[in-house]
Amino acid sequence: MTKRRDFLKTAGLVTAGAATAAAFPAPYVKAQSQIKWRLQTYAGAALAEHVIKPSIDAFNKVANGQMVIELYYADQLVPTGELFRAMQRGTIDAVQSDDDSIAAPVDVSVFGGYFPFGTRYSLDVPVLFNQYGLKEIWEEAYGEVENVTWLSAGAWDPCHFNTVEPIRSLEDLKGKRVFTFPTAGKFLSRFGVVPVTLPWEDIEVAVQTGELDGIAWSGITEDYTVGWADVTNYFLTNNISGAWCGSYFANSERWNELPDHLKELFRLCMDSSHYYRQHWYWGGEAHLRTQGTKLELTSIPEEEWKTVEDEALKFWDEIAAQSPRSAKVVKILKEYNAVMKKAGPPYRYS
């Protein structure tokens, strides 16, 4: 009987509320359940705190309950090398990574990550995509792939070696087992480097156990941030690329389901992420080279390192021969670097 009385009271309140609503109709709101995405990054937890988490936190806050993106770190849901296929199947909804590491089945994937000497500085990446046509080329390439949408590319840090033993000449590279990216590893093998592929979270232990002699996966900022500076002793100031090129991708079905305002919000948050990395890495690289106490700096003489740069141009031509689109990208890189060199300092110093 008590339950019945409570029900009648509640029913009365509902009826009264309905009458009020009829007299003063509320603005129409389309009934819709909350959208949930699962996004996995290439980065481990410590690195993701900088390279993506702030922007995803901002998205979730501004989306105001309409959509929530759950962020997962390197290899947390699927191995990094399987991310593309998992996204394509819809196992996950979005990815932040370079094209190279996730084995994207497009000819331009070799230019993701660290394409040898493709860039000198982090600003080169957004300029190449937004002013020199790489954006349209990437859209074309991924437009040929079923159920994956390429969204945006940005720059990360330069590619240096941090090692257990010092590197002061090209001879010192020979036989070194190094964790690096697929295309970078293919290039470095020309100088005797032995590329090793391991899960990201296993790298620190692999150096400690002697399975790895070093890492060519980042700049000095990441070395300190993720703990690699604690297990290696030296940092080589020469780099094989001035900036890592990484992108955001989404499952096409899930992307197309989003209302336009959430798409735009996600684009804004990608841009926020790109901007944050520009200053975090740029300042961090200089600060830790001058103030860091864990890694001793070493260098290979410029005249000797030039042989690596010259070899990179041969590597470019080999990649260009693989497809007309790859040739188009290499042509753009050559034209861009010629412009930068002609412009002189601060664009290029040599």
C-alpha positions as YAML, in Angstrom:
chain: A
units: angstrom
residues:
- id: 1
  name: MET
  ca: [0.00, 0.00, 0.00]
- id: 2
  name: THR
  ca: [2.89, 2.36, 0.84]
- id: 3
  name: LYS
  ca: [4.48, 1.69, -2.53]
- id: 4
  name: ARG
  ca: [1.17, 2.36, -4.24]
- id: 5
  name: ARG
  ca: [0.77, 5.74, -2.46]
- id: 6
  name: ASP
  ca: [4.34, 6.68, -3.47]
- id: 7
  name: PHE
  ca: [3.60, 5.73, -7.05]
- id: 8
  name: LEU
  ca: [0.43, 7.88, -7.11]
- id: 9
  name: LYS
  ca: [2.36, 10.84, -5.67]
- id: 10
  name: THR
  ca: [5.07, 10.43, -8.28]
- id: 11
  name: ALA
  ca: [2.52, 10.07, -11.05]
- id: 12
  name: GLY
  ca: [0.88, 13.27, -9.88]
- id: 13
  name: LEU
  ca: [4.17, 15.13, -10.02]
- id: 14
  name: VAL
  ca: [4.84, 13.81, -13.51]
- id: 15
  name: THR
  ca: [1.37, 14.89, -14.67]
- id: 16
  name: ALA
  ca: [1.86, 18.35, -13.21]
- id: 17
  name: GLY
  ca: [5.27, 18.59, -14.79]
- id: 18
  name: ALA
  ca: [3.87, 17.59, -18.17]
- id: 19
  name: ALA
  ca: [1.19, 20.27, -17.91]
- id: 20
  name: THR
  ca: [3.81, 22.89, -17.10]
- id: 21
  name: ALA
  ca: [5.97, 21.74, -20.01]
- id: 22
  name: ALA
  ca: [2.97, 22.03, -22.31]
- id: 23
  name: ALA
  ca: [2.37, 25.60, -21.17]
- id: 24
  name: PHE
  ca: [6.06, 26.52, -21.43]
- id: 25
  name: PRO
  ca: [7.66, 24.17, -24.00]
- id: 26
  name: ALA
  ca: [11.40, 23.56, -23.52]
- id: 27
  name: PRO
  ca: [13.85, 23.91, -26.41]
- id: 28
  name: TYR
  ca: [13.98, 20.76, -28.53]
- id: 29
  name: VAL
  ca: [16.91, 18.49, -27.77]
- id: 30
  name: LYS
  ca: [17.47, 15.43, -29.91]
- id: 31
  name: ALA
  ca: [17.59, 12.34, -27.74]
- id: 32
  name: GLN
  ca: [20.97, 10.71, -28.19]
- id: 33
  name: SER
  ca: [23.08, 8.35, -26.13]
- id: 34
  name: GLN
  ca: [26.60, 9.39, -25.23]
- id: 35
  name: ILE
  ca: [29.18, 8.69, -27.93]
- id: 36
  name: LYS
  ca: [32.19, 6.74, -26.70]
- id: 37
  name: TRP
  ca: [35.45, 6.25, -28.52]
- id: 38
  name: ARG
  ca: [38.52, 4.21, -27.69]
- id: 39
  name: LEU
  ca: [41.71, 5.87, -28.93]
- id: 40
  name: GLN
  ca: [45.12, 4.20, -28.63]
- id: 41
  name: THR
  ca: [48.38, 6.12, -28.92]
- id: 42
  name: TYR
  ca: [51.81, 4.82, -29.86]
- id: 43
  name: ALA
  ca: [53.18, 6.39, -26.66]
- id: 44
  name: GLY
  ca: [53.59, 4.85, -23.24]
- id: 45
  name: ALA
  ca: [51.88, 6.40, -20.24]
- id: 46
  name: ALA
  ca: [54.67, 8.81, -19.21]
- id: 47
  name: LEU
  ca: [55.09, 10.17, -22.73]
- id: 48
  name: ALA
  ca: [51.35, 10.28, -23.44]
- id: 49
  name: GLU
  ca: [50.97, 12.68, -20.51]
- id: 50
  name: HIS
  ca: [52.50, 15.25, -22.85]
- id: 51
  name: VAL
  ca: [51.93, 14.19, -26.45]
- id: 52
  name: ILE
  ca: [48.18, 13.55, -26.27]
- id: 53
  name: LYS
  ca: [46.50, 13.38, -22.85]
- id: 54
  name: PRO
  ca: [46.05, 17.16, -22.32]
- id: 55
  name: SER
  ca: [44.19, 17.49, -25.61]
- id: 56
  name: ILE
  ca: [41.96, 14.47, -24.94]
- id: 57
  name: ASP
  ca: [41.18, 15.73, -21.44]
- id: 58
  name: ALA
  ca: [40.21, 19.07, -23.00]
- id: 59
  name: PHE
  ca: [38.01, 17.36, -25.58]
- id: 60
  name: ASN
  ca: [36.15, 15.38, -22.94]
- id: 61
  name: LYS
  ca: [35.60, 18.51, -20.89]
- id: 62
  name: VAL
  ca: [34.33, 20.67, -23.73]
- id: 63
  name: ALA
  ca: [32.21, 17.88, -25.26]
- id: 64
  name: ASN
  ca: [30.12, 18.31, -22.11]
- id: 65
  name: GLY
  ca: [28.94, 14.73, -21.87]
- id: 66
  name: GLN
  ca: [27.95, 14.34, -25.52]
- id: 67
  name: MET
  ca: [31.08, 12.31, -26.23]
- id: 68
  name: VAL
  ca: [33.86, 10.71, -24.22]
- id: 69
  name: ILE
  ca: [37.18, 9.50, -25.62]
- id: 70
  name: GLU
  ca: [38.88, 6.77, -23.59]
- id: 71
  name: LEU
  ca: [42.65, 7.04, -24.05]
- id: 72
  name: TYR
  ca: [44.83, 3.92, -24.13]
- id: 73
  name: TYR
  ca: [48.62, 3.78, -24.20]
- id: 74
  name: ALA
  ca: [51.18, 1.83, -26.25]
- id: 75
  name: ASP
  ca: [50.22, -1.83, -26.73]
- id: 76
  name: GLN
  ca: [47.49, -1.53, -24.08]
- id: 77
  name: LEU
  ca: [44.63, -2.85, -26.24]
- id: 78
  name: VAL
  ca: [46.51, -4.15, -29.29]
- id: 79
  name: PRO
  ca: [50.20, -4.19, -30.27]
- id: 80
  name: THR
  ca: [51.30, -1.01, -32.05]
- id: 81
  name: GLY
  ca: [52.05, -2.92, -35.25]
- id: 82
  name: GLU
  ca: [48.42, -4.09, -35.38]
- id: 83
  name: LEU
  ca: [46.80, -0.72, -34.67]
- id: 84
  name: PHE
  ca: [45.85, 0.05, -38.24]
- id: 85
  name: ARG
  ca: [43.99, -3.21, -38.81]
- id: 86
  name: ALA
  ca: [42.30, -2.97, -35.40]
- id: 87
  name: MET
  ca: [41.06, 0.52, -36.25]
- id: 88
  name: GLN
  ca: [39.93, -0.61, -39.68]
- id: 89
  name: ARG
  ca: [37.88, -3.43, -38.13]
- id: 90
  name: GLY
  ca: [36.42, -1.10, -35.52]
- id: 91
  name: THR
  ca: [38.08, -2.82, -32.57]
- id: 92
  name: ILE
  ca: [39.30, 0.65, -31.66]
- id: 93
  name: ASP
  ca: [37.92, 3.93, -32.97]
- id: 94
  name: ALA
  ca: [40.99, 6.13, -33.41]
- id: 95
  name: VAL
  ca: [44.79, 6.09, -33.36]
- id: 96
  name: GLN
  ca: [47.63, 8.51, -32.76]
- id: 97
  name: SER
  ca: [50.85, 7.22, -34.30]
- id: 98
  name: ASP
  ca: [53.19, 7.52, -37.22]
- id: 99
  name: ASP
  ca: [52.14, 5.67, -40.37]
- id: 100
  name: ASP
  ca: [55.31, 3.58, -40.36]
- id: 101
  name: SER
  ca: [54.89, 1.95, -36.93]
- id: 102
  name: ILE
  ca: [51.27, 0.89, -37.48]
- id: 103
  name: ALA
  ca: [52.06, -0.71, -40.85]
- id: 104
  name: ALA
  ca: [49.63, 1.52, -42.72]
- id: 105
  name: PRO
  ca: [49.03, -0.13, -46.13]
- id: 106
  name: VAL
  ca: [49.77, 3.00, -48.17]
- id: 107
  name: ASP
  ca: [52.84, 3.98, -50.15]
- id: 108
  name: VAL
  ca: [53.35, 7.16, -48.11]
- id: 109
  name: SER
  ca: [53.70, 5.27, -44.83]
- id: 110
  name: VAL
  ca: [57.52, 5.32, -45.16]
- id: 111
  name: PHE
  ca: [57.42, 9.10, -44.73]
- id: 112
  name: GLY
  ca: [55.75, 8.83, -41.34]
- id: 113
  name: GLY
  ca: [57.96, 8.58, -38.28]
- id: 114
  name: TYR
  ca: [61.56, 9.47, -39.10]
- id: 115
  name: PHE
  ca: [62.17, 9.66, -42.82]
- id: 116
  name: PRO
  ca: [65.96, 10.21, -42.96]
- id: 117
  name: PHE
  ca: [66.77, 13.93, -43.17]
- id: 118
  name: GLY
  ca: [63.32, 14.75, -44.51]
- id: 119
  name: THR
  ca: [63.11, 17.55, -41.95]
- id: 120
  name: ARG
  ca: [65.55, 19.66, -39.95]
- id: 121
  name: TYR
  ca: [63.18, 21.31, -37.48]
- id: 122
  name: SER
  ca: [59.74, 20.58, -36.08]
- id: 123
  name: LEU
  ca: [58.14, 23.50, -37.93]
- id: 124
  name: ASP
  ca: [59.03, 21.82, -41.22]
- id: 125
  name: VAL
  ca: [56.26, 19.24, -40.74]
- id: 126
  name: PRO
  ca: [53.23, 21.57, -40.53]
- id: 127
  name: VAL
  ca: [54.64, 23.74, -43.32]
- id: 128
  name: LEU
  ca: [55.08, 20.72, -45.61]
- id: 129
  name: PHE
  ca: [51.54, 19.53, -44.92]
- id: 130
  name: ASN
  ca: [49.77, 22.88, -45.02]
- id: 131
  name: GLN
  ca: [51.77, 24.84, -47.59]
- id: 132
  name: TYR
  ca: [53.53, 22.29, -49.79]
- id: 133
  name: GLY
  ca: [50.73, 19.81, -50.49]
- id: 134
  name: LEU
  ca: [51.44, 16.82, -48.26]
- id: 135
  name: LYS
  ca: [48.00, 17.13, -46.65]
- id: 136
  name: GLU
  ca: [46.27, 16.52, -49.97]
- id: 137
  name: ILE
  ca: [48.60, 13.65, -50.80]
- id: 138
  name: TRP
  ca: [47.88, 11.93, -47.47]
- id: 139
  name: GLU
  ca: [44.15, 12.43, -47.95]
- id: 140
  name: GLU
  ca: [44.40, 10.88, -51.40]
- id: 141
  name: ALA
  ca: [46.44, 7.91, -50.18]
- id: 142
  name: TYR
  ca: [44.15, 7.06, -47.26]
- id: 143
  name: GLY
  ca: [41.09, 7.72, -49.41]
- id: 144
  name: GLU
  ca: [42.05, 4.52, -51.22]
- id: 145
  name: VAL
  ca: [41.97, 2.49, -47.98]
- id: 146
  name: GLU
  ca: [38.73, 1.01, -46.74]
- id: 147
  name: ASN
  ca: [37.24, 2.33, -43.49]
- id: 148
  name: VAL
  ca: [40.16, 4.46, -42.23]
- id: 149
  name: THR
  ca: [40.24, 8.25, -42.35]
- id: 150
  name: TRP
  ca: [43.51, 10.16, -42.00]
- id: 151
  name: LEU
  ca: [42.83, 13.33, -40.00]
- id: 152
  name: SER
  ca: [45.94, 15.37, -39.26]
- id: 153
  name: ALA
  ca: [49.74, 15.27, -39.04]
- id: 154
  name: GLY
  ca: [52.07, 17.07, -36.66]
- id: 155
  name: ALA
  ca: [55.67, 17.16, -35.50]
- id: 156
  name: TRP
  ca: [57.37, 15.56, -32.51]
- id: 157
  name: ASP
  ca: [61.04, 15.52, -31.52]
- id: 158
  name: PRO
  ca: [64.23, 14.89, -33.55]
- id: 159
  name: CYS
  ca: [65.77, 11.41, -33.85]
- id: 160
  name: HIS
  ca: [68.99, 10.96, -31.87]
- id: 161
  name: PHE
  ca: [70.88, 8.01, -30.43]
- id: 162
  name: ASN
  ca: [71.08, 7.45, -26.70]
- id: 163
  name: THR
  ca: [73.43, 4.59, -25.94]
- id: 164
  name: VAL
  ca: [75.22, 2.64, -23.24]
- id: 165
  name: GLU
  ca: [78.63, 3.11, -24.92]
- id: 166
  name: PRO
  ca: [79.71, 6.41, -26.53]
- id: 167
  name: ILE
  ca: [79.25, 7.05, -30.26]
- id: 168
  name: ARG
  ca: [81.95, 9.34, -31.64]
- id: 169
  name: SER
  ca: [82.37, 7.96, -35.16]
- id: 170
  name: LEU
  ca: [80.40, 6.00, -37.74]
- id: 171
  name: GLU
  ca: [82.57, 3.02, -36.87]
- id: 172
  name: ASP
  ca: [81.08, 3.06, -33.38]
- id: 173
  name: LEU
  ca: [77.61, 2.43, -34.83]
- id: 174
  name: LYS
  ca: [78.54, -0.93, -36.34]
- id: 175
  name: GLY
  ca: [76.93, -3.88, -34.65]
- id: 176
  name: LYS
  ca: [74.91, -1.75, -32.22]
- id: 177
  name: ARG
  ca: [71.49, -3.29, -31.49]
- id: 178
  name: VAL
  ca: [69.15, -0.33, -31.53]
- id: 179
  name: PHE
  ca: [65.43, 0.13, -30.99]
- id: 180
  name: THR
  ca: [64.11, 2.41, -33.73]
- id: 181
  name: PHE
  ca: [61.34, 2.89, -36.30]
- id: 182
  name: PRO
  ca: [60.99, 0.59, -39.34]
- id: 183
  name: THR
  ca: [62.10, 2.98, -42.10]
- id: 184
  name: ALA
  ca: [64.75, 4.63, -39.93]
- id: 185
  name: GLY
  ca: [66.09, 1.18, -39.06]
- id: 186
  name: LYS
  ca: [66.21, 0.18, -42.71]
- id: 187
  name: PHE
  ca: [68.30, 3.26, -43.45]
- id: 188
  name: LEU
  ca: [70.57, 2.94, -40.41]
- id: 189
  name: SER
  ca: [71.36, -0.68, -41.25]
- id: 190
  name: ARG
  ca: [73.52, 0.72, -44.09]
- id: 191
  name: PHE
  ca: [75.92, 1.87, -41.38]
- id: 192
  name: GLY
  ca: [76.02, -1.40, -39.50]
- id: 193
  name: VAL
  ca: [73.23, -0.67, -37.03]
- id: 194
  name: VAL
  ca: [71.12, -3.70, -36.12]
- id: 195
  name: PRO
  ca: [67.47, -2.54, -35.82]
- id: 196
  name: VAL
  ca: [65.46, -4.28, -33.10]
- id: 197
  name: THR
  ca: [61.68, -4.27, -32.73]
- id: 198
  name: LEU
  ca: [60.23, -4.65, -29.23]
- id: 199
  name: PRO
  ca: [57.12, -3.50, -27.38]
- id: 200
  name: TRP
  ca: [57.61, 0.09, -26.23]
- id: 201
  name: GLU
  ca: [57.24, -0.73, -22.54]
- id: 202
  name: ASP
  ca: [60.02, -3.37, -22.76]
- id: 203
  name: ILE
  ca: [62.75, -1.02, -24.00]
- id: 204
  name: GLU
  ca: [64.12, 0.11, -20.64]
- id: 205
  name: VAL
  ca: [64.54, -3.44, -19.36]
- id: 206
  name: ALA
  ca: [66.01, -4.56, -22.70]
- id: 207
  name: VAL
  ca: [68.79, -1.99, -22.31]
- id: 208
  name: GLN
  ca: [69.43, -3.10, -18.74]
- id: 209
  name: THR
  ca: [69.68, -6.77, -19.72]
- id: 210
  name: GLY
  ca: [71.97, -6.03, -22.67]
- id: 211
  name: GLU
  ca: [69.45, -7.03, -25.32]
- id: 212
  name: LEU
  ca: [69.75, -3.47, -26.65]
- id: 213
  name: ASP
  ca: [72.84, -1.28, -26.95]
- id: 214
  name: GLY
  ca: [70.84, 1.86, -27.44]
- id: 215
  name: ILE
  ca: [67.79, 3.64, -28.78]
- id: 216
  name: ALA
  ca: [67.25, 5.83, -31.87]
- id: 217
  name: TRP
  ca: [63.63, 6.68, -31.24]
- id: 218
  name: SER
  ca: [63.54, 10.17, -29.85]
- id: 219
  name: GLY
  ca: [65.26, 13.33, -28.71]
- id: 220
  name: ILE
  ca: [66.65, 13.97, -25.26]
- id: 221
  name: THR
  ca: [63.31, 15.21, -23.89]
- id: 222
  name: GLU
  ca: [61.79, 11.77, -24.22]
- id: 223
  name: ASP
  ca: [64.93, 10.10, -22.91]
- id: 224
  name: TYR
  ca: [64.43, 11.90, -19.60]
- id: 225
  name: THR
  ca: [60.63, 11.75, -19.59]
- id: 226
  name: VAL
  ca: [60.22, 8.02, -20.10]
- id: 227
  name: GLY
  ca: [63.23, 6.79, -18.11]
- id: 228
  name: TRP
  ca: [65.65, 5.92, -20.89]
- id: 229
  name: ALA
  ca: [68.17, 8.44, -19.59]
- id: 230
  name: ASP
  ca: [68.34, 6.29, -16.44]
- id: 231
  name: VAL
  ca: [69.60, 3.21, -18.29]
- id: 232
  name: THR
  ca: [71.85, 4.76, -20.97]
- id: 233
  name: ASN
  ca: [74.92, 6.97, -20.58]
- id: 234
  name: TYR
  ca: [75.45, 8.94, -23.79]
- id: 235
  name: PHE
  ca: [73.45, 11.13, -26.15]
- id: 236
  name: LEU
  ca: [74.63, 11.67, -29.75]
- id: 237
  name: THR
  ca: [74.00, 15.25, -30.87]
- id: 238
  name: ASN
  ca: [73.87, 14.29, -34.57]
- id: 239
  name: ASN
  ca: [70.37, 13.34, -35.67]
- id: 240
  name: ILE
  ca: [68.96, 11.57, -38.71]
- id: 241
  name: SER
  ca: [65.78, 13.63, -38.74]
- id: 242
  name: GLY
  ca: [64.79, 16.97, -37.28]
- id: 243
  name: ALA
  ca: [61.27, 15.91, -36.40]
- id: 244
  name: TRP
  ca: [59.14, 12.80, -36.12]
- id: 245
  name: CYS
  ca: [55.98, 12.99, -38.23]
- id: 246
  name: GLY
  ca: [52.92, 11.49, -36.56]
- id: 247
  name: SER
  ca: [49.23, 11.54, -37.38]
- id: 248
  name: TYR
  ca: [45.73, 11.04, -36.06]
- id: 249
  name: PHE
  ca: [43.50, 8.48, -37.75]
- id: 250
  name: ALA
  ca: [39.92, 7.32, -37.18]
- id: 251
  name: ASN
  ca: [37.67, 4.46, -38.20]
- id: 252
  name: SER
  ca: [35.71, 6.02, -41.08]
- id: 253
  name: GLU
  ca: [32.32, 4.75, -39.97]
- id: 254
  name: ARG
  ca: [32.77, 6.17, -36.49]
- id: 255
  name: TRP
  ca: [34.14, 9.45, -37.84]
- id: 256
  name: ASN
  ca: [31.25, 9.88, -40.27]
- id: 257
  name: GLU
  ca: [28.74, 9.24, -37.47]
- id: 258
  name: LEU
  ca: [29.94, 12.28, -35.52]
- id: 259
  name: PRO
  ca: [27.92, 15.49, -35.73]
- id: 260
  name: ASP
  ca: [29.83, 18.35, -37.34]
- id: 261
  name: HIS
  ca: [30.43, 20.24, -34.10]
- id: 262
  name: LEU
  ca: [32.18, 17.24, -32.51]
- id: 263
  name: LYS
  ca: [34.31, 16.76, -35.61]
- id: 264
  name: GLU
  ca: [35.34, 20.39, -35.38]
- id: 265
  name: LEU
  ca: [36.06, 20.06, -31.68]
- id: 266
  name: PHE
  ca: [38.29, 17.07, -32.35]
- id: 267
  name: ARG
  ca: [40.16, 19.02, -35.05]
- id: 268
  name: LEU
  ca: [40.74, 21.87, -32.61]
- id: 269
  name: CYS
  ca: [42.06, 19.45, -30.00]
- id: 270
  name: MET
  ca: [44.42, 17.87, -32.53]
- id: 271
  name: ASP
  ca: [45.77, 21.34, -33.30]
- id: 272
  name: SER
  ca: [46.14, 21.98, -29.57]
- id: 273
  name: SER
  ca: [48.14, 18.77, -29.26]
- id: 274
  name: HIS
  ca: [50.37, 19.73, -32.21]
- id: 275
  name: TYR
  ca: [51.02, 23.17, -30.69]
- id: 276
  name: TYR
  ca: [51.84, 21.82, -27.23]
- id: 277
  name: ARG
  ca: [54.46, 19.47, -28.63]
- id: 278
  name: GLN
  ca: [56.11, 22.24, -30.62]
- id: 279
  name: HIS
  ca: [57.13, 24.20, -27.54]
- id: 280
  name: TRP
  ca: [57.49, 21.24, -25.13]
- id: 281
  name: TYR
  ca: [60.05, 19.49, -27.31]
- id: 282
  name: TRP
  ca: [61.81, 22.61, -28.59]
- id: 283
  name: GLY
  ca: [62.43, 23.96, -25.12]
- id: 284
  name: GLY
  ca: [63.08, 20.56, -23.61]
- id: 285
  name: GLU
  ca: [65.78, 19.59, -26.10]
- id: 286
  name: ALA
  ca: [67.82, 22.72, -25.38]
- id: 287
  name: HIS
  ca: [67.25, 22.66, -21.62]
- id: 288
  name: LEU
  ca: [68.29, 19.04, -21.16]
- id: 289
  name: ARG
  ca: [71.32, 19.34, -23.42]
- id: 290
  name: THR
  ca: [72.58, 22.20, -21.26]
- id: 291
  name: GLN
  ca: [71.15, 21.38, -17.82]
- id: 292
  name: GLY
  ca: [70.61, 17.61, -17.89]
- id: 293
  name: THR
  ca: [72.92, 15.59, -15.67]
- id: 294
  name: LYS
  ca: [72.20, 12.00, -16.75]
- id: 295
  name: LEU
  ca: [73.55, 11.80, -20.31]
- id: 296
  name: GLU
  ca: [76.98, 12.83, -21.60]
- id: 297
  name: LEU
  ca: [76.85, 14.48, -25.02]
- id: 298
  name: THR
  ca: [78.93, 13.08, -27.87]
- id: 299
  name: SER
  ca: [79.21, 14.06, -31.53]
- id: 300
  name: ILE
  ca: [80.36, 12.61, -34.84]
- id: 301
  name: PRO
  ca: [82.43, 15.19, -36.80]
- id: 302
  name: GLU
  ca: [80.39, 17.09, -39.40]
- id: 303
  name: GLU
  ca: [82.55, 16.00, -42.34]
- id: 304
  name: GLU
  ca: [82.04, 12.35, -41.38]
- id: 305
  name: TRP
  ca: [78.32, 12.80, -40.69]
- id: 306
  name: LYS
  ca: [77.90, 14.30, -44.15]
- id: 307
  name: THR
  ca: [78.38, 10.83, -45.61]
- id: 308
  name: VAL
  ca: [75.18, 9.83, -43.77]
- id: 309
  name: GLU
  ca: [73.33, 12.83, -45.20]
- id: 310
  name: ASP
  ca: [74.57, 12.03, -48.70]
- id: 311
  name: GLU
  ca: [73.45, 8.43, -48.34]
- id: 312
  name: ALA
  ca: [70.02, 9.66, -47.29]
- id: 313
  name: LEU
  ca: [69.55, 11.36, -50.67]
- id: 314
  name: LYS
  ca: [70.26, 8.04, -52.38]
- id: 315
  name: PHE
  ca: [67.71, 6.45, -50.05]
- id: 316
  name: TRP
  ca: [65.16, 9.12, -51.07]
- id: 317
  name: ASP
  ca: [65.60, 8.23, -54.73]
- id: 318
  name: GLU
  ca: [65.09, 4.54, -53.97]
- id: 319
  name: ILE
  ca: [61.85, 5.34, -52.17]
- id: 320
  name: ALA
  ca: [60.74, 7.63, -55.01]
- id: 321
  name: ALA
  ca: [61.08, 4.72, -57.43]
- id: 322
  name: GLN
  ca: [58.52, 2.68, -55.49]
- id: 323
  name: SER
  ca: [55.43, 4.57, -56.69]
- id: 324
  name: PRO
  ca: [54.40, 7.77, -58.51]
- id: 325
  name: ARG
  ca: [52.98, 9.18, -55.27]
- id: 326
  name: SER
  ca: [56.19, 8.48, -53.37]
- id: 327
  name: ALA
  ca: [58.08, 10.21, -56.17]
- id: 328
  name: LYS
  ca: [55.79, 13.21, -55.76]
- id: 329
  name: VAL
  ca: [56.52, 13.38, -52.01]
- id: 330
  name: VAL
  ca: [60.28, 13.13, -52.58]
- id: 331
  name: LYS
  ca: [60.08, 15.88, -55.20]
- id: 332
  name: ILE
  ca: [58.30, 18.11, -52.67]
- id: 333
  name: LEU
  ca: [60.91, 17.36, -50.00]
- id: 334
  name: LYS
  ca: [63.72, 18.27, -52.38]
- id: 335
  name: GLU
  ca: [62.02, 21.49, -53.46]
- id: 336
  name: TYR
  ca: [61.23, 22.44, -49.88]
- id: 337
  name: ASN
  ca: [64.74, 21.83, -48.62]
- id: 338
  name: ALA
  ca: [66.16, 23.82, -51.55]
- id: 339
  name: VAL
  ca: [63.93, 26.75, -50.57]
- id: 340
  name: MET
  ca: [64.99, 26.51, -46.93]
- id: 341
  name: LYS
  ca: [68.67, 26.39, -47.88]
- id: 342
  name: LYS
  ca: [68.30, 29.37, -50.19]
- id: 343
  name: ALA
  ca: [66.44, 31.31, -47.48]
- id: 344
  name: GLY
  ca: [69.46, 30.87, -45.19]
- id: 345
  name: PRO
  ca: [69.52, 31.33, -41.40]
- id: 346
  name: PRO
  ca: [67.46, 30.71, -39.38]
- id: 347
  name: TYR
  ca: [65.83, 28.29, -41.87]
- id: 348
  name: ARG
  ca: [69.04, 26.44, -42.70]
- id: 349
  name: TYR
  ca: [72.59, 27.04, -41.51]
- id: 350
  name: SER
  ca: [74.33, 24.68, -43.88]
...
